[in-house]
Amino acid sequence: MVKVKFFALLRSKHNVKELSVKPGTIEEVMNQILEAYPHIPRHELEQAVMFVNGKKTMHLSRQGEKVNEGDTVVLTHFVGGG
Amino acid sequence: MRDTFYANRGVLDDKTCDAIREANVVVVGLGGLGGHLANALVRMGVRKLTLIDPDTYVQSNLNRQLFSGKDTIGKRKVDVVEQALKAIMDDLEIVTYAERVEAVDDAVFHQADVVFDGVDDPRVKRALERRAGETNTLMVHGAIGGWYGQVAVLKPPSTLLASLYEDKEGGLERDLRCPTFTLGVISYWMVAAWAKHVLKHPSAKVNQLVMIDLLNDACEIMVEGTSADG
């Protein structure tokens, strides 16, 4: 399984914290999240960033990339203001 | 009599205080982050500062930018901040550039010990990371949007911001804007991260991305870093 942790806006706005999903492509992972939490708009997920095992940054817009069994990922949105 | 920076010695040793005093520090952007950064750096003991910002203060800065006020509207940020800092300490060496960072000569970066990222545009932040890499300059990155912020000390060459921002023009700040409390937390977190780096504290990490969520009282290391000497 893949442990998905929600951070910042996703957690605040949609009251979600953590979910376990099956490994697969980003699209497959996204579909499982949306199935579990149908109140999250798809476009908000598509704009999110995924940090995989504290090593790799993946953009959810790249739906073909894969998340592997045993991965822990944090889903959030980046900020760029200053 | 205790010296001005006696209180800093509760967490910094004499060697670190000396290094901070001798450091050549560049602050790029004097808006929401940059004003707080400049203030904190001087109070930490920094004496040599280069300030870069092309803008003048406007009314809409008043909600969040430290040195903005009704009397500074229309004045150049570099001039106002320089004057304010010299009102705190009178032995500062401050160089100012009232222009975009892209127009500032590479020599400024080559001579710097550290560059603080106070800019408000992911494209400029990404370019700053690239330039810090080209000039082999340490960079302290910070950014905010709404209740949320992020901090990283970037040891060149870093691609952390390039990976994070890619070609994006903005993040959550476009909708949630930049409240003064998040700007304050993140700018002072940036200074603390640099202080740990100068101190060579075992907890100091480079190329590590920390995100902070003030709404949920949460902090998460999104990209694990390495020790500063590694």
Tab-separated table of N, CA and C in Angstrom, chain B residues 2-73:
chain	number	residue	atom	x	y	z
B	2	ARG	N	27.504	45.181	28.998
B	2	ARG	CA	27.215	44.155	28.005
B	2	ARG	C	27.106	44.786	26.622
B	3	ASP	N	27.674	44.071	25.615
B	3	ASP	CA	27.621	44.640	24.276
B	3	ASP	C	26.245	44.427	23.655
B	4	THR	N	26.025	45.085	22.511
B	4	THR	CA	24.709	45.101	21.864
B	4	THR	C	24.191	43.696	21.606
B	5	PHE	N	25.082	42.793	21.228
B	5	PHE	CA	24.647	41.470	20.804
B	5	PHE	C	24.845	40.405	21.882
B	6	TYR	N	24.997	40.880	23.131
B	6	TYR	CA	25.185	39.950	24.240
B	6	TYR	C	24.074	38.898	24.266
B	7	ALA	N	22.833	39.352	24.063
B	7	ALA	CA	21.686	38.429	24.181
B	7	ALA	C	21.705	37.353	23.101
B	8	ASN	N	22.332	37.634	21.954
B	8	ASN	CA	22.411	36.602	20.905
B	8	ASN	C	23.299	35.442	21.336
B	9	ARG	N	24.174	35.691	22.299
B	9	ARG	CA	25.135	34.661	22.714
B	9	ARG	C	24.489	33.553	23.538
B	10	GLY	N	23.197	33.701	23.821
B	10	GLY	CA	22.495	32.588	24.450
B	10	GLY	C	22.424	31.378	23.531
B	11	VAL	N	22.389	31.637	22.213
B	11	VAL	CA	22.321	30.513	21.266
B	11	VAL	C	23.511	30.481	20.303
B	12	LEU	N	24.221	31.582	20.167
B	12	LEU	CA	25.342	31.628	19.218
B	12	LEU	C	26.650	31.801	19.988
B	13	ASP	N	27.679	31.068	19.564
B	13	ASP	CA	28.966	31.244	20.223
B	13	ASP	C	29.708	32.444	19.620
B	14	ASP	N	30.835	32.796	20.239
B	14	ASP	CA	31.575	33.986	19.792
B	14	ASP	C	32.019	33.860	18.339
B	15	LYS	N	32.464	32.660	17.965
B	15	LYS	CA	32.944	32.439	16.592
B	15	LYS	C	31.812	32.690	15.586
B	16	THR	N	30.617	32.223	15.924
B	16	THR	CA	29.476	32.410	15.031
B	16	THR	C	29.077	33.884	14.963
B	17	CYS	N	29.097	34.547	16.112
B	17	CYS	CA	28.782	35.986	16.120
B	17	CYS	C	29.772	36.749	15.244
B	18	ASP	N	31.053	36.369	15.319
B	18	ASP	CA	32.072	37.014	14.479
B	18	ASP	C	31.793	36.741	13.000
B	19	ALA	N	31.425	35.489	12.686
B	19	ALA	CA	31.149	35.132	11.283
B	19	ALA	C	29.946	35.911	10.757
B	20	ILE	N	28.941	36.087	11.588
B	20	ILE	CA	27.749	36.846	11.175
B	20	ILE	C	28.124	38.314	10.952
B	21	ARG	N	28.946	38.831	11.837
B	21	ARG	CA	29.346	40.238	11.708
B	21	ARG	C	30.156	40.463	10.430
B	22	GLU	N	30.945	39.495	10.038
B	22	GLU	CA	31.806	39.638	8.857
B	22	GLU	C	31.127	39.211	7.561
B	23	ALA	N	29.975	38.575	7.670
B	23	ALA	CA	29.318	38.013	6.477
B	23	ALA	C	28.843	39.108	5.528
B	24	ASN	N	28.976	38.806	4.240
B	24	ASN	CA	28.460	39.695	3.201
B	24	ASN	C	27.106	39.121	2.770
B	25	VAL	N	26.039	39.801	3.148
B	25	VAL	CA	24.692	39.243	3.002
B	25	VAL	C	23.883	40.045	1.979
B	26	VAL	N	23.267	39.328	1.068
B	26	VAL	CA	22.422	39.974	0.041
B	26	VAL	C	20.962	39.624	0.327
B	27	VAL	N	20.097	40.635	0.332
B	27	VAL	CA	18.651	40.404	0.451
B	27	VAL	C	18.017	40.835	-0.860
B	28	VAL	N	17.397	39.872	-1.548
B	28	VAL	CA	16.749	40.168	-2.826
B	28	VAL	C	15.248	40.271	-2.590
B	29	GLY	N	14.715	41.458	-2.815
B	29	GLY	CA	13.301	41.698	-2.552
B	29	GLY	C	13.120	42.281	-1.162
B	30	LEU	N	12.467	43.431	-1.086
B	30	LEU	CA	12.256	44.079	0.215
B	30	LEU	C	10.772	44.252	0.497
B	31	GLY	N	9.993	43.263	0.109
B	31	GLY	CA	8.553	43.309	0.337
B	31	GLY	C	8.197	42.663	1.662
B	32	GLY	N	7.255	41.733	1.600
B	32	GLY	CA	6.758	41.103	2.818
B	32	GLY	C	7.813	40.314	3.557
B	33	LEU	N	8.578	39.497	2.862
B	33	LEU	CA	9.655	38.742	3.508
B	33	LEU	C	10.879	39.623	3.733
B	34	GLY	N	11.255	40.379	2.703
B	34	GLY	CA	12.530	41.090	2.708
B	34	GLY	C	12.677	42.114	3.828
B	35	GLY	N	11.607	42.834	4.141
B	35	GLY	CA	11.675	43.831	5.215
B	35	GLY	C	11.989	43.159	6.544
B	36	HIS	N	11.265	42.083	6.833
B	36	HIS	CA	11.521	41.340	8.075
B	36	HIS	C	12.926	40.739	8.064
B	37	LEU	N	13.351	40.227	6.908
B	37	LEU	CA	14.683	39.628	6.810
B	37	LEU	C	15.762	40.657	7.148
B	38	ALA	N	15.670	41.822	6.515
B	38	ALA	CA	16.688	42.863	6.734
B	38	ALA	C	16.737	43.266	8.199
B	39	ASN	N	15.571	43.437	8.783
B	39	ASN	CA	15.480	43.800	10.197
B	39	ASN	C	16.148	42.740	11.078
B	40	ALA	N	15.774	41.484	10.862
B	40	ALA	CA	16.298	40.407	11.704
B	40	ALA	C	17.806	40.237	11.522
B	41	LEU	N	18.271	40.359	10.287
B	41	LEU	CA	19.693	40.156	10.021
B	41	LEU	C	20.537	41.201	10.754
B	42	VAL	N	20.099	42.440	10.733
B	42	VAL	CA	20.848	43.502	11.433
B	42	VAL	C	20.836	43.258	12.938
B	43	ARG	N	19.708	42.813	13.443
B	43	ARG	CA	19.623	42.564	14.895
B	43	ARG	C	20.408	41.310	15.297
B	44	MET	N	20.672	40.447	14.307
B	44	MET	CA	21.544	39.286	14.555
B	44	MET	C	23.012	39.688	14.556
B	45	GLY	N	23.314	40.869	14.035
B	45	GLY	CA	24.697	41.331	14.027
B	45	GLY	C	25.304	41.488	12.653
B	46	VAL	N	24.524	41.246	11.592
B	46	VAL	CA	25.049	41.434	10.228
B	46	VAL	C	25.393	42.910	10.025
B	47	ARG	N	26.558	43.155	9.447
B	47	ARG	CA	27.018	44.530	9.233
B	47	ARG	C	27.093	44.906	7.754
B	48	LYS	N	27.302	43.892	6.908
B	48	LYS	CA	27.486	44.154	5.476
B	48	LYS	C	26.285	43.624	4.708
B	49	LEU	N	25.467	44.536	4.235
B	49	LEU	CA	24.223	44.141	3.573
B	49	LEU	C	24.118	44.761	2.189
B	50	THR	N	23.648	43.958	1.251
B	50	THR	CA	23.283	44.488	-0.065
B	50	THR	C	21.778	44.286	-0.222
B	51	LEU	N	21.084	45.366	-0.526
B	51	LEU	CA	19.627	45.332	-0.644
B	51	LEU	C	19.239	45.560	-2.101
B	52	ILE	N	18.390	44.671	-2.622
B	52	ILE	CA	17.994	44.752	-4.034
B	52	ILE	C	16.471	44.760	-4.137
B	53	ASP	N	15.914	45.810	-4.705
B	53	ASP	CA	14.461	45.864	-4.972
B	53	ASP	C	14.193	47.072	-5.871
B	54	PRO	N	13.462	46.881	-6.953
B	54	PRO	CA	13.220	48.005	-7.873
B	54	PRO	C	12.021	48.874	-7.486
B	55	ASP	N	11.254	48.452	-6.473
B	55	ASP	CA	9.936	49.067	-6.247
B	55	ASP	C	9.940	50.218	-5.253
B	56	THR	N	8.831	50.967	-5.313
B	56	THR	CA	8.519	51.963	-4.285
B	56	THR	C	7.336	51.434	-3.466
B	57	TYR	N	7.198	51.931	-2.246
B	57	TYR	CA	6.067	51.501	-1.410
B	57	TYR	C	4.763	52.071	-1.954
B	58	VAL	N	3.723	51.234	-1.891
B	58	VAL	CA	2.378	51.672	-2.283
B	58	VAL	C	1.411	51.345	-1.144
B	59	GLN	N	0.228	51.935	-1.242
B	59	GLN	CA	-0.780	51.782	-0.179
B	59	GLN	C	-1.039	50.320	0.185
B	60	SER	N	-1.085	49.469	-0.842
B	60	SER	CA	-1.455	48.067	-0.601
B	60	SER	C	-0.354	47.273	0.114
B	61	ASN	N	0.796	47.894	0.357
B	61	ASN	CA	1.863	47.219	1.121
B	61	ASN	C	1.643	47.324	2.633
B	62	LEU	N	0.783	48.241	3.045
B	62	LEU	CA	0.698	48.589	4.468
B	62	LEU	C	0.245	47.434	5.360
B	63	ASN	N	-0.486	46.490	4.812
B	63	ASN	CA	-1.011	45.399	5.648
B	63	ASN	C	0.067	44.394	6.057
B	64	ARG	N	1.244	44.460	5.423
B	64	ARG	CA	2.176	43.353	5.684
B	64	ARG	C	3.654	43.708	5.624
B	65	GLN	N	4.033	44.799	4.997
B	65	GLN	CA	5.464	45.032	4.773
B	65	GLN	C	6.035	45.896	5.891
B	66	LEU	N	7.051	45.368	6.564
B	66	LEU	CA	7.529	45.934	7.821
B	66	LEU	C	7.836	47.434	7.757
B	67	PHE	N	8.525	47.887	6.746
B	67	PHE	CA	8.944	49.287	6.728
B	67	PHE	C	8.016	50.185	5.910
B	68	SER	N	6.865	49.654	5.507
B	68	SER	CA	5.894	50.515	4.824
B	68	SER	C	5.098	51.289	5.867
B	69	GLY	N	4.694	52.481	5.491
B	69	GLY	CA	3.909	53.328	6.386
B	69	GLY	C	3.345	54.483	5.583
B	70	LYS	N	2.468	55.233	6.197
B	70	LYS	CA	1.839	56.314	5.417
B	70	LYS	C	2.870	57.342	4.929
B	71	ASP	N	3.982	57.452	5.654
B	71	ASP	CA	5.004	58.426	5.245
B	71	ASP	C	5.997	57.878	4.222
B	72	THR	N	5.955	56.569	3.991
B	72	THR	CA	6.936	56.008	3.043
B	72	THR	C	6.316	55.663	1.686
B	73	ILE	N	5.004	55.845	1.556
B	73	ILE	CA	4.360	55.566	0.266
B	73	ILE	C	4.975	56.459	-0.811
